[in-house]
PDB file of C-alpha atoms in Angstrom:
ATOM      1  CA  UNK A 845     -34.770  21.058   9.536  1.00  0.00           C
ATOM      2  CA  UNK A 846     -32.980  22.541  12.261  1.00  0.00           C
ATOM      3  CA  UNK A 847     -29.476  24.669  11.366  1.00  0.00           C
ATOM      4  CA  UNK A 848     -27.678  21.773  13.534  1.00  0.00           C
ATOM      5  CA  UNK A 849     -29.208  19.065  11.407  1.00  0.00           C
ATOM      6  CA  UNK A 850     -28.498  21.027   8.685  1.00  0.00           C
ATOM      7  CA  UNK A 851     -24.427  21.658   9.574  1.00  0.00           C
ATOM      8  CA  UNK A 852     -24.801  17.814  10.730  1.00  0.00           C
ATOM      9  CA  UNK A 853     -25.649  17.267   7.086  1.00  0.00           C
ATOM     10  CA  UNK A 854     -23.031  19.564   4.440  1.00  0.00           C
ATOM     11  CA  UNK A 855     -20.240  18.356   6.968  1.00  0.00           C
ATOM     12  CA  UNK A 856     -21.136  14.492   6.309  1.00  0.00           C
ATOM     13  CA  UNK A 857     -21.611  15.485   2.568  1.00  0.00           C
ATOM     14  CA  UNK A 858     -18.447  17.407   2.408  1.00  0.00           C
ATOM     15  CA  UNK A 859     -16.854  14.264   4.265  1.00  0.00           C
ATOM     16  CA  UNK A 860     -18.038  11.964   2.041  1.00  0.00           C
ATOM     17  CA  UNK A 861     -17.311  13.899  -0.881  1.00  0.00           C
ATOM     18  CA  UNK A 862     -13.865  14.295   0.156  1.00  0.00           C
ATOM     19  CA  UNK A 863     -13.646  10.074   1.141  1.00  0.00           C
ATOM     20  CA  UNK A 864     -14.475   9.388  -2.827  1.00  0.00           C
ATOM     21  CA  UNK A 865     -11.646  11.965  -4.417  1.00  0.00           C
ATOM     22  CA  UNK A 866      -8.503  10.647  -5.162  1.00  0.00           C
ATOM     23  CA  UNK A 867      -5.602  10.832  -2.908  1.00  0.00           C
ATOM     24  CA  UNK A 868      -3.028  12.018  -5.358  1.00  0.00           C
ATOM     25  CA  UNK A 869       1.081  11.737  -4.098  1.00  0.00           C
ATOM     26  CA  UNK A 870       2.009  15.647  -4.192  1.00  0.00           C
ATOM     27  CA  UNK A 871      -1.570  16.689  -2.923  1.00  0.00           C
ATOM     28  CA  UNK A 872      -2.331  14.910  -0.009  1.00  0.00           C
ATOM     29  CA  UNK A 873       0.019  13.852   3.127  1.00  0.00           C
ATOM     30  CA  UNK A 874       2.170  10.784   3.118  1.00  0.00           C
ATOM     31  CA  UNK A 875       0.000   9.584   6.110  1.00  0.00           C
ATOM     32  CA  UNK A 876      -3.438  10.190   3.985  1.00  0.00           C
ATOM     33  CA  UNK A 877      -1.814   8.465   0.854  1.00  0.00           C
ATOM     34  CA  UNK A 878      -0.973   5.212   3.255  1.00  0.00           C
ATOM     35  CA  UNK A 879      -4.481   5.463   5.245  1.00  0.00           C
ATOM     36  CA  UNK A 880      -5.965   5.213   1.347  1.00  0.00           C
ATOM     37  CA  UNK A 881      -4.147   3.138  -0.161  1.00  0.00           C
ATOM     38  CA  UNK A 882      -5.078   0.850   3.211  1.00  0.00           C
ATOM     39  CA  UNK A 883      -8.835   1.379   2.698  1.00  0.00           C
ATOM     40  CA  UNK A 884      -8.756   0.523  -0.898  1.00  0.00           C
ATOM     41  CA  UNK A 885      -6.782  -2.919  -0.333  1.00  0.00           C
ATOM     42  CA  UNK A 886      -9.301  -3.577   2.713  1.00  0.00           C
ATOM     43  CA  UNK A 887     -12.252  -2.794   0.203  1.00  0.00           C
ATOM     44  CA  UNK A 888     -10.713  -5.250  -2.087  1.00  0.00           C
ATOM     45  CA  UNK A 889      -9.807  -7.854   0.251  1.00  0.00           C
ATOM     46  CA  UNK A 890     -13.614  -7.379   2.023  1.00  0.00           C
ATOM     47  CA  UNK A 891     -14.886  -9.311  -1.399  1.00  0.00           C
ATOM     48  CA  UNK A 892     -14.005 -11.816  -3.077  1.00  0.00           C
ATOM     49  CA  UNK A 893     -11.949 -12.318  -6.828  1.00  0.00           C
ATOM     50  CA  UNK A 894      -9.726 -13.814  -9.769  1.00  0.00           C
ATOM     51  CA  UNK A 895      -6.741 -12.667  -9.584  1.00  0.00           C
ATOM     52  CA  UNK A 896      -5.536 -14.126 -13.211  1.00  0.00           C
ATOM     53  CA  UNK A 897      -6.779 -17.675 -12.445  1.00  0.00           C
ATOM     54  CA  UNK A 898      -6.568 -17.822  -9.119  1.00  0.00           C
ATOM     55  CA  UNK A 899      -9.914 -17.606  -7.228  1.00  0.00           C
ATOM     56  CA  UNK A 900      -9.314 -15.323  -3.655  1.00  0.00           C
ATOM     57  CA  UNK A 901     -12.290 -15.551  -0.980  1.00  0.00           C
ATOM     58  CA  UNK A 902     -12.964 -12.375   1.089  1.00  0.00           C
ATOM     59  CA  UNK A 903     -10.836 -12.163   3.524  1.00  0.00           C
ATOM     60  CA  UNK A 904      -9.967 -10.346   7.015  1.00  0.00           C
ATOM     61  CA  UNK A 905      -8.429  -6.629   6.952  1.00  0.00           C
ATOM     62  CA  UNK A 906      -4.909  -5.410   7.368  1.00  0.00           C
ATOM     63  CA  UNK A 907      -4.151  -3.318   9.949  1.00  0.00           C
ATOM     64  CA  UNK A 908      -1.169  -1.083   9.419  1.00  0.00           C
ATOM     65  CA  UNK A 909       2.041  -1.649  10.572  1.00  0.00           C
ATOM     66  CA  UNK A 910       4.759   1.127  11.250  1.00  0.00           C
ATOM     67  CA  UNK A 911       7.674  -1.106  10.951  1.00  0.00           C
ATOM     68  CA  UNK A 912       6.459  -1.866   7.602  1.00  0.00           C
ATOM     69  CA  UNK A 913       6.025   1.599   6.350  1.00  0.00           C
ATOM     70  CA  UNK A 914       9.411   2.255   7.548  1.00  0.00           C
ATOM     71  CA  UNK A 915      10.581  -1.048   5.727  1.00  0.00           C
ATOM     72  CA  UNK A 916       8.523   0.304   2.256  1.00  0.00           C
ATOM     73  CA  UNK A 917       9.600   3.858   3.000  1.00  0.00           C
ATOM     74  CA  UNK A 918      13.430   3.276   2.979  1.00  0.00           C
ATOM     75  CA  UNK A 919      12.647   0.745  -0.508  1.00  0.00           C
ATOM     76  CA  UNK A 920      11.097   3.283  -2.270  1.00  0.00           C
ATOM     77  CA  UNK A 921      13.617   6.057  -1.369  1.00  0.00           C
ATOM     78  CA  UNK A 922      16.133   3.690  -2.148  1.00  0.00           C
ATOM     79  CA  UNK A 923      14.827   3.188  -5.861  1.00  0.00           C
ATOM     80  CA  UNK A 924      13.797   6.585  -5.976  1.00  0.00           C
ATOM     81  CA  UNK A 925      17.135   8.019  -5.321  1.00  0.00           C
ATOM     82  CA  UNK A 926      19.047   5.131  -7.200  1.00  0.00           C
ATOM     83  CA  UNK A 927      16.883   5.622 -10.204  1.00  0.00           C
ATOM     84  CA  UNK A 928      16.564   1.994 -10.293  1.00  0.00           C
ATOM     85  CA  UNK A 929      13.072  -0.704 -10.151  1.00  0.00           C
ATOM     86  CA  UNK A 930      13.610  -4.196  -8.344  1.00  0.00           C
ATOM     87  CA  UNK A 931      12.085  -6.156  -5.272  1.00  0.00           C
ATOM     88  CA  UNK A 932      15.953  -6.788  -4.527  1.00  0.00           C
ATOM     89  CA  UNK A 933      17.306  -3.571  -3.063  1.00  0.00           C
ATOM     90  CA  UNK A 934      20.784  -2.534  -4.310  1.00  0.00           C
ATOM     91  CA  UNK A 935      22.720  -4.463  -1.663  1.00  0.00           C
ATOM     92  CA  UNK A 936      20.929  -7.622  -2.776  1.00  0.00           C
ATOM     93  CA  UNK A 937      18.751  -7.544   0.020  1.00  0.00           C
ATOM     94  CA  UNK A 938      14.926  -9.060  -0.089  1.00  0.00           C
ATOM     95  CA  UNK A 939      11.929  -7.723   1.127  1.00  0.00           C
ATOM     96  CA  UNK A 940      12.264 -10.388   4.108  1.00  0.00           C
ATOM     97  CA  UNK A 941      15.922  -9.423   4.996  1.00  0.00           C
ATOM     98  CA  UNK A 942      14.937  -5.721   5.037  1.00  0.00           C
ATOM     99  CA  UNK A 943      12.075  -6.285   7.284  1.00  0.00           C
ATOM    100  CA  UNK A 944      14.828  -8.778   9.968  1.00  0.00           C
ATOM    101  CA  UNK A 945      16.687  -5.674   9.267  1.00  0.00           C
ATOM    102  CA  UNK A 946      13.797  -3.540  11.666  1.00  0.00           C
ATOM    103  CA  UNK A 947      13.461  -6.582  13.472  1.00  0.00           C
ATOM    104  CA  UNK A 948      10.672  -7.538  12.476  1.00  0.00           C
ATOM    105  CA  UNK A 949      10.462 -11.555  11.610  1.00  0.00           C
ATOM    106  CA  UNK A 950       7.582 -13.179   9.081  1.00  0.00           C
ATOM    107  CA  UNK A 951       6.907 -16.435   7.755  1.00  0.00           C
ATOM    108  CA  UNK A 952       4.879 -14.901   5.112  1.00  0.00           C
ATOM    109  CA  UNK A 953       5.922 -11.584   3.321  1.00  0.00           C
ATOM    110  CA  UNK A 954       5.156 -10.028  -0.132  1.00  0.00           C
ATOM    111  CA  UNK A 955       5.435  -6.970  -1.841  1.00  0.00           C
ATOM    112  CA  UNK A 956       4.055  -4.976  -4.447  1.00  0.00           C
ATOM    113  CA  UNK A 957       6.060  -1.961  -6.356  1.00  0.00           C
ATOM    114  CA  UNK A 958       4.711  -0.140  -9.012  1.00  0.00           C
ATOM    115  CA  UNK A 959       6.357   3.157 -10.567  1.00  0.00           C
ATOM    116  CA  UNK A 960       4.296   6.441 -12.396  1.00  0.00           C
ATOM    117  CA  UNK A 961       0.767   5.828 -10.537  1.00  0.00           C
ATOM    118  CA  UNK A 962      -0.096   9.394  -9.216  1.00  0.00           C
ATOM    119  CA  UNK A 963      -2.592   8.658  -7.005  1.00  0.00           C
ATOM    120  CA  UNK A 964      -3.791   5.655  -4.343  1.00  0.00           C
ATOM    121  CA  UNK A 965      -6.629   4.960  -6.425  1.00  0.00           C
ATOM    122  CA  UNK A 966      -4.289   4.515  -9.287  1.00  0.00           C
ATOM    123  CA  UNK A 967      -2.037   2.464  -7.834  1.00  0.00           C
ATOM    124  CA  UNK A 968      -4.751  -0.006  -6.124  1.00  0.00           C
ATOM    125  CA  UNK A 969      -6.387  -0.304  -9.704  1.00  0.00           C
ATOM    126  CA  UNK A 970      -3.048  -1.065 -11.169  1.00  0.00           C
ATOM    127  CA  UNK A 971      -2.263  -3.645  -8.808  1.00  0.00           C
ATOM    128  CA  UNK A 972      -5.864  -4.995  -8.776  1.00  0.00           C
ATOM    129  CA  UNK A 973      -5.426  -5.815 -12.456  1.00  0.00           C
ATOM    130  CA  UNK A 974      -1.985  -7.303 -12.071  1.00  0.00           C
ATOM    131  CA  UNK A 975      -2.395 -11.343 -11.170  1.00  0.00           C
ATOM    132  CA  UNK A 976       0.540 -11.892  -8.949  1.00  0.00           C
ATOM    133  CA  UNK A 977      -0.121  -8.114  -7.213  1.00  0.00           C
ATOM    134  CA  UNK A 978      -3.673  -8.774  -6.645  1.00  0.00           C
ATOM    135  CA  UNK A 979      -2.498 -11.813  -5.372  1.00  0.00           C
ATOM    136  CA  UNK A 980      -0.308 -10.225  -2.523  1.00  0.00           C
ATOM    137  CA  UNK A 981      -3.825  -7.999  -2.307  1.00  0.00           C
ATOM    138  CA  UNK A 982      -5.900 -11.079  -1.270  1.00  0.00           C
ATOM    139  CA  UNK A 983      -3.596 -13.488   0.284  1.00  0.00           C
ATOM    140  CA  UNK A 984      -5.454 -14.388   3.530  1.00  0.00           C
ATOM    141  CA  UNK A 985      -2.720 -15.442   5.552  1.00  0.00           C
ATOM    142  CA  UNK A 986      -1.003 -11.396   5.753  1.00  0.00           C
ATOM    143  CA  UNK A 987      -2.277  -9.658   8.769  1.00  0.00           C
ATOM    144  CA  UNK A 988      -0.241  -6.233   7.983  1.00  0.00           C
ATOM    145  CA  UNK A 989       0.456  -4.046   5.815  1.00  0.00           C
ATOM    146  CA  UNK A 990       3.432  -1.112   4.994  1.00  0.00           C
ATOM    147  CA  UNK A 991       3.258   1.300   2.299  1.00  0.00           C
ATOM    148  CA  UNK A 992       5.562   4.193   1.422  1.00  0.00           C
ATOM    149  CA  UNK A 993       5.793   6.219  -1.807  1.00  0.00           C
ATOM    150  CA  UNK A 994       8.975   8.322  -3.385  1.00  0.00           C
ATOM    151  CA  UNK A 995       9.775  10.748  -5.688  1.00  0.00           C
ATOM    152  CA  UNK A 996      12.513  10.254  -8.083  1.00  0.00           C
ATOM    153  CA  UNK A 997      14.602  13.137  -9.673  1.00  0.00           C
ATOM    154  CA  UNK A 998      12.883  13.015 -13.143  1.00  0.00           C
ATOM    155  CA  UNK A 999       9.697  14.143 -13.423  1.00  0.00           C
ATOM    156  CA  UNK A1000       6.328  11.538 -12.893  1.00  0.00           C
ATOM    157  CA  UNK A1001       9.473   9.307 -11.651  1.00  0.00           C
ATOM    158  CA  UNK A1002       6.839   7.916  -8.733  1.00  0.00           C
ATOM    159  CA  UNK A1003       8.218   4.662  -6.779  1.00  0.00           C
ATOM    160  CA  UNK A1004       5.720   2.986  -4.935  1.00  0.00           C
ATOM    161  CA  UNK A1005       6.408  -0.091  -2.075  1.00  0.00           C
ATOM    162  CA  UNK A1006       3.697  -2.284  -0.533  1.00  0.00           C
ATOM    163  CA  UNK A1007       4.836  -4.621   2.536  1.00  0.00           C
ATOM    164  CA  UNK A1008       3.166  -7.171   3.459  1.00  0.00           C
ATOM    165  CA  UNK A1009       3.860  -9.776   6.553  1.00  0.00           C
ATOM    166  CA  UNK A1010       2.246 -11.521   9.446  1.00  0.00           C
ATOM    167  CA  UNK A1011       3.976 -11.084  12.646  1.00  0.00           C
ATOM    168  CA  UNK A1012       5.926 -14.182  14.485  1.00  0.00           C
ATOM    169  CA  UNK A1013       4.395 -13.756  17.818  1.00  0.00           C
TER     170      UNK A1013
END
């Protein structure tokens, strides 16, 4: 084996190797937590599952979309620095009002929260195993998706928001 074959070959193991690790919040950019997190849910969504009792075909990917990470970001710090846990946001505000907020209009939105996971992988599992999250996961009619984490003040205080919409066009 030639030395470029061989390079050719550690830097695809190394890649790989690196692909399969968890992408832990603390350890890893915001943008490689998102770009995770996105790859897990298409994994998901790329077979199909029960979610609870509801049956979910495979379905198409989500691409990401920056107005909704902006839209999960500003959640999550919300909660984060609020110490508090809701889809409604303090001002009373829904996860459909907050995206028409960015300007961004849906006929379909969801979102997931979750608070403590410490990793994507952690968080996809959780939700995965959650009926009405998986749900959200594997509804065919999203097209994109936003996700933003947040540290809170006390310690393992992780806040977690998932967007999900299809864009009126």
């Amino acid at each position: 084996m030639s030395r470029a074959h061989r390079a050719l070959l550690l830097a695809l193991t190394l890649a790989s190797m690196q692909a399969s690790a968890d992408v832990a919040v603390g350890k890893a950019s915001s943008s490689a937590v998102r770009e995770r997190v996105l790859e897990l849910v298409n994994q998901a969504r790329a077979s199909s599952r029960r979610c609870g009792d509801e049956r979910f075909s495979a379905t198409t990917p989500l691409t990401p979309s920056s107005v909704l990470n902006r839209a999960a970001r500003d959640h999550a710090r919300d909660m984060a620095n609020h110490d508090y846990f809701e889809h409604i946001g303090r001002d009373g505000s829904t996860p459909k009002e907050r995206l028409a907020r960015l300007d961004y209009h849906s006929n379909l939105t969801g979102e997931n929260i979750a608070y403590g996971p410490v990793s994507a992988e952690e968080v996809v599992k959780g939700w995965l195993s959650s009926p009405g999250h998986c749900a959200n996961i594997m509804e065919p009619g999203y097209r994109e998706m936003g996700i933003a984490v947040a540290s809170g003040k006390k310690r393992g205080a992780i806040y977690w928001v998932q967007e999900f919409a299809v864009p009126r066009r």
